[in-house]
Coordinates of C-alpha atoms in Angstrom, one line a residue:
X222 CA 21.3 -72.7 36.2
X223 CA 17.9 -71.2 35.9
X224 CA 18.8 -67.6 35.3
X225 CA 21.4 -68.7 32.5
X226 CA 19.3 -70.9 30.9
X227 CA 16.9 -68.2 30.2
X228 CA 18.6 -65.5 29.2
X229 CA 20.5 -68.4 26.6
X230 CA 17.4 -69.4 25.2
X231 CA 16.1 -66.0 24.3
X232 CA 19.8 -66.0 22.4
X233 CA 19.2 -65.3 18.2
X234 CA 19.9 -68.0 16.2
X235 CA 23.0 -68.4 14.5
X236 CA 21.5 -68.2 10.6
X237 CA 20.4 -64.9 11.9
X238 CA 23.8 -63.8 13.5
X239 CA 24.9 -64.2 9.7
X240 CA 22.2 -62.6 8.2
X241 CA 22.5 -59.9 9.7
X242 CA 26.1 -59.7 9.6
X243 CA 25.8 -60.2 5.8
X244 CA 23.5 -57.0 5.4
X245 CA 26.3 -55.2 6.9
X246 CA 29.2 -55.9 5.0
X247 CA 27.0 -55.1 2.0
X248 CA 26.1 -51.6 3.9
X249 CA 29.7 -51.8 4.3
X250 CA 30.0 -52.1 0.4
X251 CA 28.1 -49.2 -0.4
X252 CA 29.9 -46.2 1.1
X253 CA 33.4 -45.1 0.6
X254 CA 35.7 -46.0 -0.4
X255 CA 33.8 -49.1 -2.1
X256 CA 31.2 -46.8 -3.2
X257 CA 28.8 -49.8 -4.7
X258 CA 25.8 -47.2 -4.2
X259 CA 24.0 -49.8 -5.6
X260 CA 24.0 -52.4 -2.9
X261 CA 22.1 -50.0 -0.4
X262 CA 19.3 -50.5 -1.6
X263 CA 19.1 -54.3 -1.1
X264 CA 21.5 -54.7 1.4
X265 CA 18.9 -54.5 4.3
X266 CA 16.9 -57.5 2.9
X267 CA 19.2 -60.0 5.3
X268 CA 18.2 -58.5 7.9
X269 CA 14.8 -57.9 7.9
X270 CA 15.1 -61.4 7.1
X271 CA 16.4 -62.2 10.4
X272 CA 14.3 -59.7 12.3
X273 CA 11.3 -61.5 11.1
X274 CA 12.5 -65.0 12.4
X275 CA 13.4 -63.2 15.6
X276 CA 10.4 -61.3 16.2
X277 CA 8.4 -63.2 18.9
X278 CA 11.5 -61.9 20.9
X279 CA 12.1 -58.5 21.5
X280 CA 15.7 -59.4 23.3
X281 CA 16.8 -61.5 20.3
X282 CA 15.7 -59.2 17.7
X283 CA 17.6 -56.6 19.0
X284 CA 21.1 -58.4 19.5
X285 CA 20.7 -59.1 16.0
X286 CA 20.4 -55.9 15.3
X287 CA 23.1 -54.8 17.6
X288 CA 25.3 -57.0 16.1
X289 CA 24.7 -55.5 12.6
X290 CA 25.2 -51.8 13.4
X291 CA 28.4 -52.6 15.4
X292 CA 30.0 -54.5 12.5
X293 CA 28.6 -52.0 10.0
X294 CA 29.7 -48.7 12.4
X295 CA 33.4 -50.8 12.8
X296 CA 33.5 -51.6 9.0
X297 CA 33.3 -48.2 7.9
X298 CA 34.5 -46.2 11.0
X299 CA 38.0 -47.6 11.7
X300 CA 39.9 -44.8 10.5
X301 CA 39.3 -44.0 13.7
X302 CA 42.2 -46.3 14.9
X303 CA 44.6 -44.3 12.3
X304 CA 45.1 -40.8 14.8
X305 CA 45.6 -42.6 18.3
X306 CA 47.9 -45.3 16.7
X307 CA 49.8 -42.9 14.3
X308 CA 50.2 -39.5 16.7
X309 CA 49.5 -40.5 20.2
X310 CA 51.2 -44.1 20.3
X311 CA 48.3 -46.4 21.6
X312 CA 49.1 -50.1 20.6
X313 CA 47.0 -51.2 17.6
X314 CA 45.4 -53.5 20.1
X315 CA 43.8 -50.9 22.2
X316 CA 43.0 -48.6 19.5
X317 CA 40.5 -50.9 18.2
X318 CA 39.4 -51.9 21.2
X319 CA 38.8 -48.4 22.4
X320 CA 36.9 -48.5 18.3
X321 CA 35.3 -51.7 18.7
X322 CA 33.6 -50.1 22.4
X323 CA 33.0 -46.7 20.7
X324 CA 30.7 -48.7 17.5
X325 CA 29.1 -51.4 20.1
X326 CA 27.6 -47.7 21.5
X327 CA 26.1 -46.8 18.5
X328 CA 25.3 -50.4 17.7
X329 CA 22.2 -49.5 20.2
X330 CA 20.8 -47.4 18.0
X331 CA 20.0 -50.3 15.5
X332 CA 19.3 -52.0 17.9
X333 CA 16.2 -50.5 19.4
X334 CA 15.2 -50.1 16.2
X335 CA 14.7 -54.0 16.0
X336 CA 13.1 -54.3 19.6
X337 CA 10.6 -51.3 18.3
X338 CA 10.3 -53.3 15.1
X339 CA 9.6 -56.6 16.3
X340 CA 6.7 -55.2 18.1
X341 CA 5.0 -53.8 14.9
X342 CA 5.7 -57.1 13.4
X343 CA 4.0 -59.5 16.3
X344 CA 1.3 -57.0 16.5
X345 CA 0.4 -56.5 12.3
X346 CA 2.3 -59.5 11.0
X347 CA 3.7 -58.9 7.4
X348 CA 2.0 -55.5 6.9
X349 CA 4.4 -54.6 9.6
X350 CA 7.7 -54.8 7.8
X351 CA 6.1 -51.6 6.1
X352 CA 6.9 -49.6 9.1
X353 CA 10.6 -49.8 8.8
X354 CA 11.6 -46.9 7.0
X355 CA 9.2 -44.2 9.1
X356 CA 11.0 -46.1 12.3
X357 CA 14.4 -46.4 10.6
X358 CA 14.3 -42.8 10.2
X359 CA 13.4 -41.6 13.6
X360 CA 15.7 -43.3 14.9
X361 CA 18.8 -41.6 12.9
X362 CA 16.5 -38.3 13.8
X363 CA 16.9 -40.0 17.6
X364 CA 21.0 -40.5 17.2
X365 CA 21.9 -36.9 16.4
X366 CA 19.7 -35.7 18.6
X367 CA 21.3 -37.8 22.0
X368 CA 24.7 -38.3 20.5
X369 CA 24.9 -35.0 18.2
X370 CA 26.7 -37.7 15.4
X371 CA 25.0 -39.3 13.0
X372 CA 28.5 -40.1 10.5
X373 CA 27.6 -42.2 7.9
X374 CA 23.6 -42.0 7.8
X375 CA 22.6 -44.9 5.8
X376 CA 21.5 -42.0 3.8
X377 CA 24.9 -40.9 3.0
X378 CA 25.3 -44.4 0.9
X379 CA 24.1 -42.2 -2.0
X380 CA 26.0 -39.1 -2.1
X381 CA 28.4 -39.8 -5.3
X382 CA 24.0 -41.6 -7.1
X383 CA 22.1 -40.1 -8.7
X384 CA 19.9 -40.7 -5.6
X385 CA 21.4 -38.0 -4.7
X386 CA 18.7 -35.6 -5.7
X387 CA 16.3 -36.2 -3.3
X388 CA 17.8 -34.4 -0.9
X389 CA 16.9 -31.1 -2.6
X390 CA 14.0 -31.9 -1.0
X391 CA 13.9 -34.0 2.1
X392 CA 18.2 -34.6 3.1
X393 CA 19.9 -37.2 4.0
X394 CA 16.5 -38.8 5.9
X395 CA 14.8 -38.6 3.3
X396 CA 17.0 -40.2 0.8
X397 CA 17.8 -42.9 3.6
X398 CA 13.8 -42.9 4.0
X399 CA 13.8 -44.4 0.6
X400 CA 16.4 -46.8 0.5
X401 CA 14.9 -48.5 3.4
X402 CA 11.6 -48.3 1.4
X403 CA 12.9 -50.4 -1.2
X404 CA 14.5 -52.7 0.8
X405 CA 11.5 -53.4 3.2
X406 CA 9.1 -53.6 0.1
X407 CA 11.2 -56.3 -1.5
X408 CA 11.4 -58.0 1.5
X409 CA 7.6 -57.8 2.2
X410 CA 7.1 -58.6 -1.5
X411 CA 9.7 -61.8 -1.7
X412 CA 8.3 -62.7 1.8
X413 CA 4.8 -63.0 0.7
X414 CA 5.7 -65.0 -2.2
X415 CA 7.6 -67.5 -0.3
X416 CA 4.3 -68.1 1.7
X417 CA 2.5 -68.9 -1.1
X418 CA 5.0 -71.6 -1.8
X419 CA 6.4 -70.1 -4.8
X420 CA 9.0 -72.2 -7.2
X421 CA 11.5 -69.5 -7.6
X422 CA 13.9 -72.4 -9.3
X423 CA 12.1 -71.7 -12.0
X424 CA 13.9 -68.5 -12.7
X425 CA 17.0 -69.9 -12.0
X426 CA 19.4 -68.6 -15.2
X427 CA 19.4 -72.9 -16.6
X428 CA 15.6 -73.0 -16.4
X429 CA 15.3 -69.5 -17.2
X430 CA 14.9 -70.1 -21.4
X431 CA 12.5 -73.2 -21.2
X432 CA 10.3 -71.0 -18.2
X433 CA 10.1 -68.6 -20.6
X434 CA 9.3 -70.9 -23.3
X435 CA 6.4 -73.2 -22.0
X436 CA 5.2 -70.0 -20.4
X437 CA 0.8 -70.3 -20.5
X438 CA -1.2 -67.3 -20.4
X439 CA -4.2 -68.4 -18.9
X440 CA -6.2 -66.7 -16.3
X441 CA -5.9 -69.9 -13.4
X442 CA -1.9 -69.4 -14.0
X443 CA -1.8 -65.1 -12.1
X444 CA -2.1 -67.1 -9.1
X445 CA -0.5 -70.4 -9.4
X446 CA 2.7 -70.1 -7.4
X447 CA 3.5 -73.4 -9.7
X448 CA 3.9 -71.4 -12.6
X449 CA 6.5 -69.8 -14.8
X450 CA 4.2 -67.2 -15.7
X451 CA 3.7 -65.7 -12.2
X452 CA 7.8 -66.4 -11.0
X453 CA 8.0 -63.8 -13.6
X454 CA 5.9 -61.3 -13.3
X455 CA 6.1 -61.6 -9.8
X456 CA 9.6 -60.9 -9.8
X457 CA 9.7 -58.1 -12.3
X458 CA 6.6 -56.8 -10.4
X459 CA 9.5 -57.1 -7.5
X460 CA 12.0 -54.8 -8.9
X461 CA 10.3 -53.0 -11.0
X462 CA 9.7 -49.7 -8.1
X463 CA 13.2 -49.6 -8.3
X464 CA 13.4 -48.7 -11.8
X465 CA 11.2 -46.7 -12.5
X466 CA 12.3 -44.9 -9.4
X467 CA 15.3 -44.9 -10.9
X468 CA 14.0 -42.6 -14.2
X469 CA 12.0 -40.7 -12.2
X470 CA 15.5 -39.6 -10.3
X471 CA 16.7 -39.2 -13.8
X472 CA 14.5 -36.5 -15.2
X473 CA 14.4 -34.5 -11.7
X474 CA 18.2 -34.5 -11.9
X475 CA 18.1 -33.3 -15.1
X476 CA 15.2 -30.6 -14.6
X477 CA 17.6 -29.3 -11.4
X478 CA 20.6 -29.2 -13.3
X479 CA 19.1 -26.6 -15.7
X480 CA 17.7 -24.3 -12.7
X481 CA 19.4 -21.5 -11.9
X482 CA 21.2 -20.9 -9.0
X483 CA 18.8 -18.2 -6.6
X484 CA 21.8 -15.8 -7.0
X485 CA 23.5 -17.0 -10.1
X486 CA 23.1 -13.9 -12.2
X487 CA 23.8 -10.9 -9.0
X488 CA 26.6 -12.7 -6.6
X489 CA 30.0 -12.8 -8.4
X490 CA 33.6 -13.8 -6.2
X491 CA 36.7 -15.1 -7.6
X492 CA 38.2 -18.0 -5.1
X493 CA 41.9 -19.3 -4.4
X494 CA 41.6 -22.3 -2.3
X495 CA 45.0 -23.6 -0.8
X496 CA 45.6 -27.1 -0.2
X497 CA 48.6 -26.9 1.5
X498 CA 49.4 -30.7 2.8
X499 CA 50.8 -29.4 6.5
X500 CA 52.5 -32.7 8.1
X501 CA 50.1 -33.3 11.3
X502 CA 53.6 -33.5 13.8
X503 CA 57.0 -32.6 13.7
X504 CA 56.4 -28.7 13.6
X505 CA 58.7 -26.2 15.2
X506 CA 58.6 -22.6 14.9
X507 CA 61.1 -22.5 12.4
X508 CA 59.6 -25.1 9.9
X509 CA 55.9 -23.1 11.1
X510 CA 57.5 -19.9 9.2
X511 CA 58.9 -22.3 6.0
X512 CA 55.1 -23.7 5.9
X513 CA 53.4 -20.8 6.0
X514 CA 55.2 -18.8 3.2
X515 CA 54.9 -21.8 1.4
X516 CA 50.9 -20.8 1.5
X517 CA 51.5 -17.7 0.4
X518 CA 54.0 -18.4 -2.6
X519 CA 51.2 -21.1 -3.2
X520 CA 48.2 -18.7 -3.3
X521 CA 50.6 -16.4 -5.7
X522 CA 51.0 -18.3 -7.9
X523 CA 47.1 -19.1 -8.2
X524 CA 46.7 -15.7 -8.4
X525 CA 48.6 -15.6 -10.9
X526 CA 47.1 -18.1 -13.3
X527 CA 43.6 -17.2 -12.7
X528 CA 41.1 -20.4 -14.2
X529 CA 38.0 -19.3 -16.5
X530 CA 35.8 -22.6 -16.3
X531 CA 34.0 -20.3 -13.7
X532 CA 33.7 -17.2 -16.3
X533 CA 33.2 -19.3 -18.9
X534 CA 29.6 -21.0 -17.5
X535 CA 29.0 -17.0 -16.8
X536 CA 30.1 -16.4 -20.2
X537 CA 27.6 -19.2 -22.1
X538 CA 25.0 -17.7 -23.1
X539 CA 27.6 -15.2 -25.5
X540 CA 26.8 -15.7 -28.9
X541 CA 29.8 -14.6 -30.9
X542 CA 32.2 -16.8 -29.5
X543 CA 35.1 -18.0 -31.2
X544 CA 34.8 -21.7 -33.0
X545 CA 38.1 -21.9 -33.1
X546 CA 39.6 -23.9 -30.2
X547 CA 42.4 -22.2 -29.3
X548 CA 41.5 -18.8 -30.1
X549 CA 38.2 -19.5 -27.5
X550 CA 40.8 -20.7 -24.4
X551 CA 42.4 -17.6 -24.9
X552 CA 39.1 -15.4 -25.0
X553 CA 38.2 -17.1 -21.6
X554 CA 41.3 -16.7 -20.1
X555 CA 41.1 -12.9 -21.1
X556 CA 38.1 -12.3 -19.5
X557 CA 39.2 -13.9 -16.6
X558 CA 41.5 -12.1 -16.2
X559 CA 39.6 -9.1 -16.8
X560 CA 37.3 -10.8 -13.4
X561 CA 40.1 -11.0 -11.0
X562 CA 40.7 -7.1 -12.2
X563 CA 37.2 -6.2 -11.6
X564 CA 35.9 -8.6 -8.8
X565 CA 36.9 -9.2 -5.1
X566 CA 39.4 -12.1 -5.0
X567 CA 39.4 -14.5 -1.4
X568 CA 42.3 -16.9 -0.8
X569 CA 40.8 -19.0 1.5
X570 CA 43.5 -21.1 3.6
X571 CA 42.3 -24.6 5.6
X572 CA 41.7 -25.6 8.6
X573 CA 45.3 -27.6 9.4
X574 CA 47.7 -28.0 12.7
X575 CA 50.0 -24.6 11.9
X576 CA 47.0 -23.0 14.9
X577 CA 47.0 -19.4 14.3
X578 CA 46.6 -16.9 16.7
X579 CA 45.5 -13.7 14.8
X580 CA 44.5 -11.4 18.1
X581 CA 47.2 -12.8 20.4
X582 CA 50.2 -13.6 17.4
X583 CA 51.7 -9.5 16.1
X584 CA 54.3 -10.6 13.4
X585 CA 51.2 -13.4 12.0
X586 CA 49.2 -10.4 11.7
X587 CA 51.4 -8.2 10.0
X588 CA 52.5 -11.1 7.9
X589 CA 48.6 -11.6 6.8
X590 CA 48.5 -8.0 6.3
X591 CA 51.2 -7.5 4.0
X592 CA 50.2 -10.4 2.0
X593 CA 46.5 -8.7 1.8
X594 CA 47.6 -5.7 0.2
X595 CA 50.1 -6.7 -1.8
X596 CA 47.6 -9.0 -3.8
X597 CA 45.1 -7.0 -3.0
X598 CA 43.2 -10.1 -1.8
X599 CA 40.9 -11.2 1.2
X600 CA 42.2 -13.5 2.9
X601 CA 39.7 -16.2 5.1
X602 CA 41.9 -18.6 7.6
X603 CA 41.7 -20.6 10.7
X604 CA 42.5 -19.4 13.8
X605 CA 42.5 -19.8 17.7
X606 CA 40.7 -16.9 18.9
X607 CA 40.8 -15.7 22.6
X608 CA 37.6 -16.3 24.6
X609 CA 37.2 -14.0 26.6
X610 CA 34.1 -15.1 28.7
X611 CA 36.5 -17.6 30.3
X612 CA 40.4 -17.6 31.3
X613 CA 42.8 -19.3 29.1
X614 CA 39.5 -20.0 26.4
X615 CA 39.5 -20.6 22.8
X616 CA 37.8 -20.5 20.2
X617 CA 38.4 -22.1 16.8
X618 CA 37.4 -19.6 14.6
X619 CA 37.3 -18.9 10.6
X620 CA 38.6 -15.2 10.2
X621 CA 38.2 -12.7 7.8
X622 CA 40.4 -9.9 6.6
X623 CA 40.2 -7.7 4.0
X624 CA 42.3 -6.3 0.8
X625 CA 44.2 -3.4 3.6
X626 CA 44.9 -6.1 5.8
X627 CA 42.3 -5.5 8.4
X628 CA 40.3 -7.7 10.1
X629 CA 36.6 -8.0 8.8
X630 CA 34.5 -10.6 10.8
X631 CA 34.9 -14.3 12.5
X632 CA 33.1 -17.0 12.7
X633 CA 33.4 -19.2 15.7
X634 CA 33.5 -22.9 15.7
X635 CA 29.8 -24.2 17.0
X636 CA 29.6 -27.4 16.3
X637 CA 33.1 -29.0 18.4
X638 CA 34.7 -32.1 18.1
X639 CA 33.4 -34.4 20.8
X640 CA 37.1 -36.1 22.6
X641 CA 38.6 -34.0 19.4
X642 CA 38.3 -30.4 20.6
X643 CA 35.5 -30.7 24.0
X644 CA 35.3 -33.3 26.4
X645 CA 31.6 -34.3 26.3
X646 CA 31.5 -34.5 30.4
X647 CA 31.1 -32.4 33.3
X648 CA 33.3 -31.1 35.0
X649 CA 35.7 -31.5 37.0
X650 CA 35.4 -35.5 35.4
X651 CA 36.4 -33.7 31.6
X652 CA 39.5 -32.0 33.1
X653 CA 41.1 -35.8 33.4
X654 CA 39.7 -36.7 29.4
X655 CA 42.1 -35.5 26.9
X656 CA 41.6 -34.3 23.7
X657 CA 43.0 -35.6 20.8
X658 CA 43.4 -31.7 19.3
X659 CA 42.7 -29.0 21.8
X660 CA 40.0 -27.7 24.4
X661 CA 38.3 -25.1 22.4
X662 CA 35.3 -23.1 23.8
X663 CA 31.7 -23.7 21.5
X664 CA 30.4 -20.8 19.2
X665 CA 27.3 -19.0 19.8
X666 CA 26.6 -16.8 16.5
X667 CA 25.8 -17.6 13.2
X668 CA 27.7 -15.0 11.1
X669 CA 28.3 -14.7 7.5
X670 CA 31.1 -13.4 5.7
X671 CA 30.8 -10.9 3.4
X672 CA 32.5 -13.2 -0.5
X673 CA 32.6 -10.7 -2.6
X674 CA 29.1 -9.5 -3.9
X675 CA 27.8 -12.7 -2.0
X676 CA 27.2 -14.0 1.8
X677 CA 28.9 -16.6 2.8
X678 CA 28.5 -19.5 5.8
X679 CA 31.4 -20.9 7.2
X680 CA 31.6 -24.7 8.1
X681 CA 34.9 -25.7 10.3
X682 CA 35.7 -29.5 9.9
X683 CA 32.8 -31.8 11.6
X684 CA 30.5 -28.8 11.4
X685 CA 29.9 -30.0 7.3
X686 CA 28.2 -33.1 8.8
X687 CA 25.2 -31.2 10.4
X688 CA 22.5 -30.0 7.8
X689 CA 20.6 -28.1 10.2
X690 CA 24.0 -26.0 10.6
X691 CA 23.5 -25.1 7.0
X692 CA 20.0 -24.7 6.8
X693 CA 21.0 -21.8 9.6
X694 CA 22.7 -20.6 7.7
X695 CA 20.7 -20.7 4.6
X696 CA 18.3 -19.1 6.2
X697 CA 20.6 -15.7 7.2
X698 CA 20.9 -15.3 3.7
X699 CA 23.8 -17.3 2.1
X700 CA 24.7 -17.4 -1.3
X701 CA 27.4 -20.0 -0.4
X702 CA 28.8 -22.6 1.8
X703 CA 32.5 -22.9 2.9
X704 CA 34.5 -25.4 4.2
X705 CA 37.4 -25.6 6.1
X706 CA 38.6 -29.0 6.9
X707 CA 42.1 -30.6 8.5
X708 CA 41.4 -34.8 7.5
X709 CA 45.6 -35.2 7.7
X710 CA 44.8 -36.6 11.4
X711 CA 43.2 -39.9 10.5
X712 CA 45.6 -40.7 7.1
X713 CA 44.8 -41.6 3.5
X714 CA 41.7 -43.6 3.8
X715 CA 37.6 -44.0 3.4
X716 CA 37.0 -41.1 5.5
X717 CA 37.8 -38.2 2.7
X718 CA 35.1 -40.0 1.2
X719 CA 33.3 -39.8 3.4
X720 CA 33.6 -36.3 5.1
X721 CA 33.2 -35.3 0.7
X722 CA 29.9 -37.2 0.8
X723 CA 28.5 -34.7 4.1
X724 CA 29.7 -31.8 2.0
X725 CA 27.9 -33.1 -1.2
X726 CA 24.5 -33.6 0.8
X727 CA 24.9 -29.8 2.3
X728 CA 24.9 -28.4 -1.3
X729 CA 22.3 -30.2 -2.3
X730 CA 19.9 -29.7 0.2
X731 CA 20.4 -26.0 0.4
X732 CA 20.3 -25.6 -3.3
X733 CA 23.7 -23.7 -2.8
X734 CA 27.6 -24.4 -4.3
X735 CA 30.2 -25.7 -1.6
X736 CA 33.6 -24.3 -1.4
X737 CA 35.9 -27.6 0.6
X738 CA 39.1 -26.0 1.2
X739 CA 41.4 -29.1 2.9
X740 CA 44.6 -29.2 4.4
X741 CA 45.3 -32.8 3.3
X742 CA 42.3 -34.7 1.7
X743 CA 39.7 -33.6 -0.8
X744 CA 39.6 -30.0 -2.1
X745 CA 35.9 -29.5 -4.0
X746 CA 33.8 -27.3 -5.2

């Protein structure tokens, strides 16, 4: 009984738990599909309040933050249950239980943040709150380093907001740092005001007009927490950094939008991105051939009607454009047709359940060669390519063939999806754990593919989640990044926009365009 009483005495209060859950819900709403991104800038305030109330116990603080992390990751990653329920036949209860186990594990990183944070609060008092953004960012680095994953890192909440621009300077980690900094600043300031006994009722909507009318500008009211002037001044002082930050963001955004890309005037290539919507199950050889032919038809239809918007952007400096809209449209179409004749065109097929095997399927090789030579295009496609290092081993690869139908180069996926494409456990234990897609060998080379006049770095599905991969490509000379992905296994869920958020950040971080080609999901540029 003594041990039980000791444990229960260290548990967090109900109020602290509810505050943590409130923070998690607010942060969930900041992410896709809700995308109320502005909530992220204030969502952590209830969590900080909860941690401050439990600061005397690192255990209680960690428990509060673990609840926060578990609820947040469960609420933003619920789509992980779609594939087990739909394709593996798992009972829904089992699928959600397994999801809870996974999110409870990831929640331990939040618990670690809180345990250290409570020590800082005890050591430095209210000033310790300002350590929060540094500690939060360090924990996110730790999560990526130890688990190989930091899906829905807090910075990703800003993928479709003006604040995305700061990824140009420090990536998703810097954006997340600023988000946590704003939360910490507001909470730190509010806590000081509460400790002074500030009368917040003076700015209640029902009293605000009277408060403004009765403001007394005496010098003493600068420090009187019961005066209307003090309350209004301190409230404005609390939130004004956010609006200053927003203004600075818009200014920087305008500057970066006008800045030319490093290869804008030198590297041209035409692209046809094919989104075939191949079903995730029920494929036999007959359906496989039919779907393959359909992808070829989709590509040929696009080749016959080139999009002229890209050409229009390249020709924006032409002085003598026709004034009439119809004539201008026709002018751009002619430019596009001329561009398709003069520049190399690449057809990109996405990652899909088609499971092409270029090296081991002579019939498929003949099909691709005929398509490429007949249409005078290069073709980039996903393929399972043999790994000569081990028997029955395969890479998840991207293969490029040229206009003559000859293989040019292949890229082997480096960052494989845990439990989807490999099992992150030692042998022989890994042999007893099934994978969702297959067992692949990891690639080792950051191969760049020739892409018209440019060089392209390839990201296959999950790889768009890794800033280090995109940066390595750019260091190697990549002019463009291409993501080939298949989100179909996860259904029409919030993962589609969450995955797009990763590609969006990679584009801004590297100052390189990203061409995103999906089987099911959001194809984008």
